[in-house]
PDB file of C-alpha atoms in Angstrom:
ATOM      1  CA  MET C   1      10.582  15.294  11.612  1.00  0.00           C
ATOM      2  CA  LYS C   2      11.070  11.727  10.581  1.00  0.00           C
ATOM      3  CA  ARG C   3      14.542  10.841   8.929  1.00  0.00           C
ATOM      4  CA  PHE C   4      14.141   9.699   5.585  1.00  0.00           C
ATOM      5  CA  PHE C   5      16.890   7.224   4.221  1.00  0.00           C
ATOM      6  CA  VAL C   6      18.534   7.212   0.975  1.00  0.00           C
ATOM      7  CA  PHE C   7      19.324   3.777  -0.304  1.00  0.00           C
ATOM      8  CA  ILE C   8      22.613   3.155  -2.014  1.00  0.00           C
ATOM      9  CA  LEU C   9      21.913   0.795  -4.743  1.00  0.00           C
ATOM     10  CA  ILE C  10      24.648  -1.039  -6.617  1.00  0.00           C
ATOM     11  CA  ASN C  11      22.924  -2.477  -9.591  1.00  0.00           C
ATOM     12  CA  VAL C  12      24.803  -5.572 -10.295  1.00  0.00           C
ATOM     13  CA  ALA C  13      25.572  -6.387  -6.700  1.00  0.00           C
ATOM     14  CA  LEU C  14      21.670  -6.196  -5.845  1.00  0.00           C
ATOM     15  CA  VAL C  15      20.605  -8.342  -8.984  1.00  0.00           C
ATOM     16  CA  VAL C  16      23.139 -10.950  -8.028  1.00  0.00           C
ATOM     17  CA  SER C  17      22.150 -10.848  -4.292  1.00  0.00           C
ATOM     18  CA  TYR C  18      18.468 -11.213  -5.090  1.00  0.00           C
ATOM     19  CA  ALA C  19      18.908 -14.025  -7.589  1.00  0.00           C
ATOM     20  CA  GLN C  20      20.986 -16.104  -5.166  1.00  0.00           C
ATOM     21  CA  GLU C  21      18.819 -15.669  -2.240  1.00  0.00           C
ATOM     22  CA  ARG C  22      15.936 -18.108  -3.040  1.00  0.00           C
ATOM     23  CA  HIS C  23      14.578 -19.015   0.471  1.00  0.00           C
ATOM     24  CA  PRO C  24      11.362 -17.108   1.228  1.00  0.00           C
ATOM     25  CA  PHE C  25      11.503 -14.669   4.146  1.00  0.00           C
ATOM     26  CA  ILE C  26       8.255 -16.237   5.367  1.00  0.00           C
ATOM     27  CA  ASN C  27       7.053 -19.794   4.611  1.00  0.00           C
ATOM     28  CA  SER C  28       3.566 -18.695   3.661  1.00  0.00           C
ATOM     29  CA  VAL C  29       1.778 -17.993   0.467  1.00  0.00           C
ATOM     30  CA  CYS C  30      -0.345 -14.867   0.258  1.00  0.00           C
ATOM     31  CA  ASP C  31      -2.644 -12.841  -2.201  1.00  0.00           C
ATOM     32  CA  TYR C  32      -1.013  -9.700  -1.006  1.00  0.00           C
ATOM     33  CA  PHE C  33       0.845  -8.010   1.732  1.00  0.00           C
ATOM     34  CA  THR C  34       1.817  -5.055   3.431  1.00  0.00           C
ATOM     35  CA  THR C  35       3.855  -3.714   6.167  1.00  0.00           C
ATOM     36  CA  ASP C  36       3.705  -1.163   9.081  1.00  0.00           C
ATOM     37  CA  ILE C  37       6.037   1.364  10.719  1.00  0.00           C
ATOM     38  CA  HIS C  38       7.656  -1.203  12.748  1.00  0.00           C
ATOM     39  CA  ASP C  39       8.588  -3.606   9.995  1.00  0.00           C
ATOM     40  CA  ASN C  40       5.929  -6.128  10.902  1.00  0.00           C
ATOM     41  CA  LEU C  41       4.331  -7.783   7.893  1.00  0.00           C
ATOM     42  CA  TYR C  42       0.746  -8.419   7.234  1.00  0.00           C
ATOM     43  CA  LEU C  43      -0.249 -11.223   4.722  1.00  0.00           C
ATOM     44  CA  TRP C  44      -3.575 -12.016   3.515  1.00  0.00           C
ATOM     45  CA  ALA C  45      -5.260 -14.665   1.428  1.00  0.00           C
ATOM     46  CA  ASP C  46      -8.945 -15.228   1.088  1.00  0.00           C
ATOM     47  CA  ALA C  47     -10.355 -14.288   4.462  1.00  0.00           C
ATOM     48  CA  SER C  48      -7.413 -14.718   6.568  1.00  0.00           C
ATOM     49  CA  LEU C  49      -4.858 -11.979   7.658  1.00  0.00           C
ATOM     50  CA  ASN C  50      -1.574 -12.964   9.335  1.00  0.00           C
ATOM     51  CA  LYS C  51       0.771 -10.724  11.177  1.00  0.00           C
ATOM     52  CA  TYR C  52       4.647 -11.375  11.334  1.00  0.00           C
ATOM     53  CA  ASP C  53       7.307  -9.645  12.983  1.00  0.00           C
ATOM     54  CA  ASN C  54      10.651  -8.320  11.120  1.00  0.00           C
ATOM     55  CA  THR C  55      12.246 -11.772  11.729  1.00  0.00           C
ATOM     56  CA  GLY C  56       9.584 -13.459  10.065  1.00  0.00           C
ATOM     57  CA  LYS C  57       8.189 -14.984  13.331  1.00  0.00           C
ATOM     58  CA  PHE C  58       4.240 -15.407  13.203  1.00  0.00           C
ATOM     59  CA  LEU C  59       2.425 -13.319  15.631  1.00  0.00           C
ATOM     60  CA  TYR C  60      -1.311 -12.969  15.143  1.00  0.00           C
ATOM     61  CA  GLN C  61      -4.066 -14.024  12.919  1.00  0.00           C
ATOM     62  CA  HIS C  62      -7.434 -12.458  11.968  1.00  0.00           C
ATOM     63  CA  SER C  63     -10.235 -14.261  10.222  1.00  0.00           C
ATOM     64  CA  ASN C  64     -13.756 -13.787   9.402  1.00  0.00           C
ATOM     65  CA  PRO C  65     -14.915 -15.781   6.670  1.00  0.00           C
ATOM     66  CA  SER C  66     -18.662 -14.646   6.776  1.00  0.00           C
ATOM     67  CA  LEU C  67     -17.462 -11.304   5.240  1.00  0.00           C
ATOM     68  CA  GLY C  68     -15.929 -12.905   2.276  1.00  0.00           C
ATOM     69  CA  ASP C  69     -12.408 -12.309   1.007  1.00  0.00           C
ATOM     70  CA  ILE C  70     -10.142  -9.472   2.107  1.00  0.00           C
ATOM     71  CA  SER C  71      -9.859  -7.020  -0.572  1.00  0.00           C
ATOM     72  CA  ASN C  72      -7.195  -4.702   1.031  1.00  0.00           C
ATOM     73  CA  VAL C  73      -5.211  -4.038   4.472  1.00  0.00           C
ATOM     74  CA  ASP C  74      -3.865  -0.784   5.546  1.00  0.00           C
ATOM     75  CA  ALA C  75      -1.509  -1.003   8.487  1.00  0.00           C
ATOM     76  CA  SER C  76       0.030   2.607   8.226  1.00  0.00           C
ATOM     77  CA  PHE C  77      -1.333   2.904  11.915  1.00  0.00           C
ATOM     78  CA  PRO C  78      -0.907  -0.491  13.535  1.00  0.00           C
ATOM     79  CA  SER C  79      -3.171   0.438  16.388  1.00  0.00           C
ATOM     80  CA  LYS C  80      -5.908   0.714  13.988  1.00  0.00           C
ATOM     81  CA  THR C  81      -5.198  -1.562  11.134  1.00  0.00           C
ATOM     82  CA  MET C  82      -7.840  -1.237   8.615  1.00  0.00           C
ATOM     83  CA  VAL C  83      -9.311  -4.322   6.867  1.00  0.00           C
ATOM     84  CA  PHE C  84     -11.507  -3.909   3.798  1.00  0.00           C
ATOM     85  CA  TYR C  85     -14.011  -6.470   2.514  1.00  0.00           C
ATOM     86  CA  GLN C  86     -15.258  -5.030  -0.778  1.00  0.00           C
ATOM     87  CA  SER C  87     -17.913  -7.763  -1.580  1.00  0.00           C
ATOM     88  CA  ALA C  88     -19.567  -7.255   1.769  1.00  0.00           C
ATOM     89  CA  GLY C  89     -19.068  -3.421   1.959  1.00  0.00           C
ATOM     90  CA  ILE C  90     -17.481  -3.722   5.361  1.00  0.00           C
ATOM     91  CA  ILE C  91     -14.480  -2.006   6.880  1.00  0.00           C
ATOM     92  CA  GLN C  92     -13.249  -3.521  10.082  1.00  0.00           C
ATOM     93  CA  LEU C  93     -10.669  -1.849  12.388  1.00  0.00           C
ATOM     94  CA  LEU C  94      -8.305  -4.109  14.243  1.00  0.00           C
ATOM     95  CA  ASP C  95      -5.818  -3.453  17.260  1.00  0.00           C
ATOM     96  CA  ASP C  96      -1.965  -4.337  17.043  1.00  0.00           C
ATOM     97  CA  LYS C  97      -3.021  -8.005  17.975  1.00  0.00           C
ATOM     98  CA  LEU C  98      -5.485  -8.187  15.196  1.00  0.00           C
ATOM     99  CA  ALA C  99      -8.505  -7.912  17.430  1.00  0.00           C
ATOM    100  CA  PRO C 100     -11.600  -6.162  16.317  1.00  0.00           C
ATOM    101  CA  LEU C 101     -11.777  -2.506  17.718  1.00  0.00           C
ATOM    102  CA  GLY C 102     -15.615  -1.720  18.055  1.00  0.00           C
ATOM    103  CA  ASN C 103     -18.192  -2.496  15.382  1.00  0.00           C
ATOM    104  CA  SER C 104     -17.403  -2.753  11.731  1.00  0.00           C
ATOM    105  CA  ILE C 105     -18.326   0.119   9.326  1.00  0.00           C
ATOM    106  CA  ASN C 106     -20.930  -0.950   7.188  1.00  0.00           C
ATOM    107  CA  LEU C 107     -20.720   1.074   3.891  1.00  0.00           C
ATOM    108  CA  PHE C 108     -23.847  -0.285   2.225  1.00  0.00           C
ATOM    109  CA  GLU C 109     -25.980   1.120   5.262  1.00  0.00           C
ATOM    110  CA  HIS C 110     -24.599   4.469   4.194  1.00  0.00           C
ATOM    111  CA  ASN C 111     -25.382   4.093   0.475  1.00  0.00           C
ATOM    112  CA  LEU C 112     -21.752   3.644  -0.245  1.00  0.00           C
ATOM    113  CA  ASN C 113     -22.479   0.679  -2.566  1.00  0.00           C
ATOM    114  CA  THR C 114     -19.843   0.655  -5.241  1.00  0.00           C
ATOM    115  CA  ILE C 115     -16.359   1.448  -3.192  1.00  0.00           C
ATOM    116  CA  THR C 116     -13.541  -0.166  -4.696  1.00  0.00           C
ATOM    117  CA  LEU C 117     -10.506   1.216  -2.651  1.00  0.00           C
ATOM    118  CA  ALA C 118     -10.001   2.255   1.040  1.00  0.00           C
ATOM    119  CA  ALA C 119      -7.223   3.778   3.024  1.00  0.00           C
ATOM    120  CA  MET C 120      -6.794   5.232   6.255  1.00  0.00           C
ATOM    121  CA  ILE C 121      -5.997   8.910   6.928  1.00  0.00           C
ATOM    122  CA  GLY C 122      -4.435   9.223  10.325  1.00  0.00           C
ATOM    123  CA  THR C 123      -6.489   7.494  12.972  1.00  0.00           C
ATOM    124  CA  HIS C 124      -9.863   9.130  12.703  1.00  0.00           C
ATOM    125  CA  LYS C 125     -10.702   9.316   8.820  1.00  0.00           C
ATOM    126  CA  ILE C 126     -10.848   6.946   5.681  1.00  0.00           C
ATOM    127  CA  ALA C 127     -10.519   7.834   2.336  1.00  0.00           C
ATOM    128  CA  LEU C 128     -12.600   5.783  -0.342  1.00  0.00           C
ATOM    129  CA  TYR C 129     -12.833   5.631  -3.923  1.00  0.00           C
ATOM    130  CA  ASP C 130     -16.198   4.945  -5.814  1.00  0.00           C
ATOM    131  CA  ASP C 131     -15.247   3.531  -9.143  1.00  0.00           C
ATOM    132  CA  SER C 132     -18.713   3.646 -10.586  1.00  0.00           C
ATOM    133  CA  ASN C 133     -19.266   7.242  -9.716  1.00  0.00           C
ATOM    134  CA  HIS C 134     -15.600   8.270 -10.048  1.00  0.00           C
ATOM    135  CA  ASN C 135     -15.745   9.970  -6.535  1.00  0.00           C
ATOM    136  CA  LEU C 136     -13.188  10.306  -3.848  1.00  0.00           C
ATOM    137  CA  TYR C 137     -14.860  10.481  -0.193  1.00  0.00           C
ATOM    138  CA  ILE C 138     -13.493  11.183   2.976  1.00  0.00           C
ATOM    139  CA  ILE C 139     -15.408   9.844   5.739  1.00  0.00           C
ATOM    140  CA  ASP C 140     -15.136   9.655   9.613  1.00  0.00           C
ATOM    141  CA  LEU C 141     -15.228   6.389  11.493  1.00  0.00           C
ATOM    142  CA  TYR C 142     -19.035   6.414  11.564  1.00  0.00           C
ATOM    143  CA  ALA C 143     -19.231   6.724   7.816  1.00  0.00           C
ATOM    144  CA  ASN C 144     -20.252  10.351   7.652  1.00  0.00           C
ATOM    145  CA  ILE C 145     -19.167  12.003   4.439  1.00  0.00           C
ATOM    146  CA  LEU C 146     -16.911  14.852   5.158  1.00  0.00           C
ATOM    147  CA  SER C 147     -15.831  15.783   1.626  1.00  0.00           C
ATOM    148  CA  THR C 148     -16.551  14.475  -1.999  1.00  0.00           C
ATOM    149  CA  THR C 149     -14.155  14.701  -4.802  1.00  0.00           C
ATOM    150  CA  HIS C 150     -15.326  14.000  -8.446  1.00  0.00           C
ATOM    151  CA  CYS C 151     -12.420  12.504 -10.327  1.00  0.00           C
ATOM    152  CA  SER C 152     -13.202  13.698 -13.870  1.00  0.00           C
ATOM    153  CA  PHE C 153     -10.006  12.937 -15.441  1.00  0.00           C
ATOM    154  CA  ASP C 154      -9.988  10.329 -18.117  1.00  0.00           C
ATOM    155  CA  GLU C 155     -13.032   8.377 -19.254  1.00  0.00           C
ATOM    156  CA  ASP C 156     -11.157   5.092 -18.434  1.00  0.00           C
ATOM    157  CA  PHE C 157      -9.737   6.320 -15.141  1.00  0.00           C
ATOM    158  CA  SER C 158      -9.622   3.233 -12.856  1.00  0.00           C
ATOM    159  CA  PRO C 159      -7.354   3.431  -9.950  1.00  0.00           C
ATOM    160  CA  CYS C 160      -6.173  -0.123  -8.558  1.00  0.00           C
ATOM    161  CA  GLN C 161      -4.321   1.122  -5.446  1.00  0.00           C
ATOM    162  CA  MET C 162      -4.730   4.091  -2.929  1.00  0.00           C
ATOM    163  CA  GLN C 163      -2.571   5.206   0.121  1.00  0.00           C
ATOM    164  CA  SER C 164      -2.244   8.077   2.333  1.00  0.00           C
ATOM    165  CA  PHE C 165       1.136   9.436   3.346  1.00  0.00           C
ATOM    166  CA  TYR C 166       2.139  11.422   6.695  1.00  0.00           C
ATOM    167  CA  GLU C 167      -1.387  12.717   7.005  1.00  0.00           C
ATOM    168  CA  GLU C 168      -0.966  15.088   4.323  1.00  0.00           C
ATOM    169  CA  THR C 169      -1.280  13.516   0.750  1.00  0.00           C
ATOM    170  CA  ILE C 170      -3.585  10.803  -0.691  1.00  0.00           C
ATOM    171  CA  MET C 171      -2.303   9.071  -3.741  1.00  0.00           C
ATOM    172  CA  MET C 172      -4.168   6.971  -6.326  1.00  0.00           C
ATOM    173  CA  LEU C 173      -2.699   4.612  -8.919  1.00  0.00           C
ATOM    174  CA  ASP C 174      -4.154   3.995 -12.388  1.00  0.00           C
ATOM    175  CA  THR C 175      -1.659   1.531 -13.943  1.00  0.00           C
ATOM    176  CA  SER C 176      -2.094   2.858 -17.335  1.00  0.00           C
ATOM    177  CA  GLN C 177      -1.876   6.545 -16.532  1.00  0.00           C
ATOM    178  CA  GLY C 178       0.203   7.023 -13.414  1.00  0.00           C
ATOM    179  CA  ILE C 179      -0.263   8.438  -9.938  1.00  0.00           C
ATOM    180  CA  TYR C 180      -2.859  10.988  -8.961  1.00  0.00           C
ATOM    181  CA  THR C 181      -2.246  13.032  -5.804  1.00  0.00           C
ATOM    182  CA  PHE C 182      -4.833  14.811  -3.463  1.00  0.00           C
ATOM    183  CA  ASP C 183      -4.589  16.635  -0.344  1.00  0.00           C
ATOM    184  CA  ILE C 184      -5.797  15.305   3.083  1.00  0.00           C
ATOM    185  CA  LEU C 185      -9.168  17.098   2.244  1.00  0.00           C
ATOM    186  CA  GLY C 186      -9.484  15.123  -0.780  1.00  0.00           C
ATOM    187  CA  THR C 187      -8.937  18.033  -3.312  1.00  0.00           C
ATOM    188  CA  PHE C 188      -6.975  17.043  -6.449  1.00  0.00           C
ATOM    189  CA  LYS C 189      -3.247  18.446  -6.634  1.00  0.00           C
ATOM    190  CA  SER C 190      -1.441  16.733  -9.556  1.00  0.00           C
ATOM    191  CA  LYS C 191      -0.933  13.853 -11.913  1.00  0.00           C
ATOM    192  CA  ILE C 192       2.345  12.047 -11.983  1.00  0.00           C
ATOM    193  CA  SER C 193       2.772  10.505 -15.413  1.00  0.00           C
ATOM    194  CA  LEU C 194       4.317   7.029 -14.667  1.00  0.00           C
ATOM    195  CA  PRO C 195       2.324   4.560 -16.935  1.00  0.00           C
ATOM    196  CA  GLU C 196       2.647   0.862 -16.552  1.00  0.00           C
ATOM    197  CA  THR C 197       3.345   1.242 -12.842  1.00  0.00           C
ATOM    198  CA  ARG C 198       2.127  -1.673 -10.834  1.00  0.00           C
ATOM    199  CA  ALA C 199       2.723  -0.873  -7.208  1.00  0.00           C
ATOM    200  CA  PHE C 200       4.408   2.053  -5.385  1.00  0.00           C
ATOM    201  CA  THR C 201       5.266   3.693  -2.166  1.00  0.00           C
ATOM    202  CA  LYS C 202       6.541   7.159  -1.181  1.00  0.00           C
ATOM    203  CA  ILE C 203       9.392   8.360   1.298  1.00  0.00           C
ATOM    204  CA  GLY C 204      10.011  11.880   1.363  1.00  0.00           C
ATOM    205  CA  ASN C 205       9.986  13.455  -2.022  1.00  0.00           C
ATOM    206  CA  GLU C 206      10.739  10.018  -3.624  1.00  0.00           C
ATOM    207  CA  ILE C 207       8.248   7.780  -5.128  1.00  0.00           C
ATOM    208  CA  ILE C 208       9.321   4.059  -5.242  1.00  0.00           C
ATOM    209  CA  PHE C 209       7.603   2.361  -7.912  1.00  0.00           C
ATOM    210  CA  LEU C 210       7.472  -1.162  -9.691  1.00  0.00           C
ATOM    211  CA  LYS C 211       7.253  -0.911 -13.688  1.00  0.00           C
ATOM    212  CA  GLU C 212       7.278  -3.850 -15.593  1.00  0.00           C
ATOM    213  CA  SER C 213       9.980  -6.057 -13.839  1.00  0.00           C
ATOM    214  CA  GLU C 214      11.988  -3.386 -12.184  1.00  0.00           C
ATOM    215  CA  ILE C 215      11.736  -0.997  -9.051  1.00  0.00           C
ATOM    216  CA  ASN C 216      12.498   2.502  -9.857  1.00  0.00           C
ATOM    217  CA  TYR C 217      12.774   5.783  -8.032  1.00  0.00           C
ATOM    218  CA  TYR C 218      10.923   9.315  -9.000  1.00  0.00           C
ATOM    219  CA  ASN C 219      12.056  12.396  -6.988  1.00  0.00           C
ATOM    220  CA  GLN C 220       9.009  14.719  -7.053  1.00  0.00           C
ATOM    221  CA  LYS C 221      11.238  17.931  -6.124  1.00  0.00           C
ATOM    222  CA  HIS C 222      13.967  17.319  -8.766  1.00  0.00           C
ATOM    223  CA  LEU C 223      11.836  15.774 -11.381  1.00  0.00           C
ATOM    224  CA  ASP C 224      14.441  12.816 -12.107  1.00  0.00           C
ATOM    225  CA  LEU C 225      14.051   9.004 -12.659  1.00  0.00           C
ATOM    226  CA  LYS C 226      16.555   6.481 -11.312  1.00  0.00           C
ATOM    227  CA  LYS C 227      16.632   2.826 -11.513  1.00  0.00           C
ATOM    228  CA  SER C 228      17.368   0.642  -8.609  1.00  0.00           C
ATOM    229  CA  GLY C 229      18.730  -2.299 -10.292  1.00  0.00           C
ATOM    230  CA  ILE C 230      16.340  -4.729  -8.621  1.00  0.00           C
ATOM    231  CA  ILE C 231      15.033  -6.665 -11.750  1.00  0.00           C
ATOM    232  CA  ASN C 232      12.899  -9.662 -11.571  1.00  0.00           C
ATOM    233  CA  PRO C 233      10.007 -10.590 -14.223  1.00  0.00           C
ATOM    234  CA  ASN C 234       8.072 -12.501 -11.633  1.00  0.00           C
ATOM    235  CA  LEU C 235       7.910  -9.451  -9.100  1.00  0.00           C
ATOM    236  CA  LYS C 236       4.240  -8.596  -7.936  1.00  0.00           C
ATOM    237  CA  ASN C 237       4.640  -6.371  -5.012  1.00  0.00           C
ATOM    238  CA  PHE C 238       7.097  -4.853  -2.735  1.00  0.00           C
ATOM    239  CA  ARG C 239       7.473  -2.878   0.464  1.00  0.00           C
ATOM    240  CA  LEU C 240      10.380  -0.834   1.969  1.00  0.00           C
ATOM    241  CA  GLY C 241      11.753  -1.869   5.401  1.00  0.00           C
ATOM    242  CA  THR C 242      14.264  -0.085   7.580  1.00  0.00           C
ATOM    243  CA  ASP C 243      17.132  -2.111   6.129  1.00  0.00           C
ATOM    244  CA  GLY C 244      15.982  -3.215   2.709  1.00  0.00           C
ATOM    245  CA  TYR C 245      13.079  -4.422   0.490  1.00  0.00           C
ATOM    246  CA  TYR C 246      10.471  -7.039   1.099  1.00  0.00           C
ATOM    247  CA  LEU C 247       9.650  -8.666  -2.361  1.00  0.00           C
ATOM    248  CA  GLN C 248       6.542 -10.536  -3.360  1.00  0.00           C
ATOM    249  CA  GLU C 249       6.651 -12.793  -6.345  1.00  0.00           C
ATOM    250  CA  ASN C 250       3.710 -13.938  -8.464  1.00  0.00           C
ATOM    251  CA  ASP C 251       3.602 -17.250  -6.689  1.00  0.00           C
ATOM    252  CA  GLY C 252       2.687 -15.267  -3.514  1.00  0.00           C
ATOM    253  CA  LYS C 253       6.016 -15.924  -1.599  1.00  0.00           C
ATOM    254  CA  ILE C 254       7.792 -13.071   0.142  1.00  0.00           C
ATOM    255  CA  TYR C 255      11.532 -12.633  -0.052  1.00  0.00           C
ATOM    256  CA  LYS C 256      13.729 -10.054   1.786  1.00  0.00           C
ATOM    257  CA  LEU C 257      16.645  -8.149   0.105  1.00  0.00           C
ATOM    258  CA  ASN C 258      18.920  -6.245   2.611  1.00  0.00           C
ATOM    259  CA  VAL C 259      20.069  -3.067   1.256  1.00  0.00           C
ATOM    260  CA  LYS C 260      22.856  -0.745   2.662  1.00  0.00           C
ATOM    261  CA  ARG C 261      21.826   2.726   3.613  1.00  0.00           C
ATOM    262  CA  GLU C 262      23.101   6.154   4.594  1.00  0.00           C
TER     263      GLU C 262
END
């Protein structure tokens, strides 16, 4: 079983450390970013996706302006990195060098016309969320629908982020309500009330989430909430690495904050 790390966070020290470290980890501005299991970073802006290693060295680029701007990238499985172009209704899978793997998946050709979110489930399935019909679909790599779940929660339910974890749980974030969890077949499991959450990830039983200007921890098993001490009013997004945090500010720049662990 994968070992999960518990970060030792000393509030004052972290805030001071982050405040003093004002040199971007990567000298590039992006709309958004994510990471993979090897601590490689994937930064995208408009139609371009760039991949960097864990030292900040540029590795590869993928760009296809004919498909419009990139809406989301899922690098959970770097051998099949998913790139979602919402306006074109296209999902393209890339190899670890960001070269296309076969033909793209055209959602419009399969009457999936209002998909707003997409995430990989393992290497052979994809989760899609249809914001107009409030449906969560599980599809295969040929866009065949394997299951459909109608998300009849709140009238204003409108998730902005979706991720799958360990090929067993799908999570969707609604910033005004919190996180909604589903099993790998798309069946609804629970709602975790964490309103005003703007970004999140999960390690073991802990959900690490950004609320307002601070990163927090919520333990699903013990139902307790802890603060990390990482506070920045300009913080937009974050990812966890093996030795700390990658932090994106509102100006699109990425910073790295090293954190001790046990």
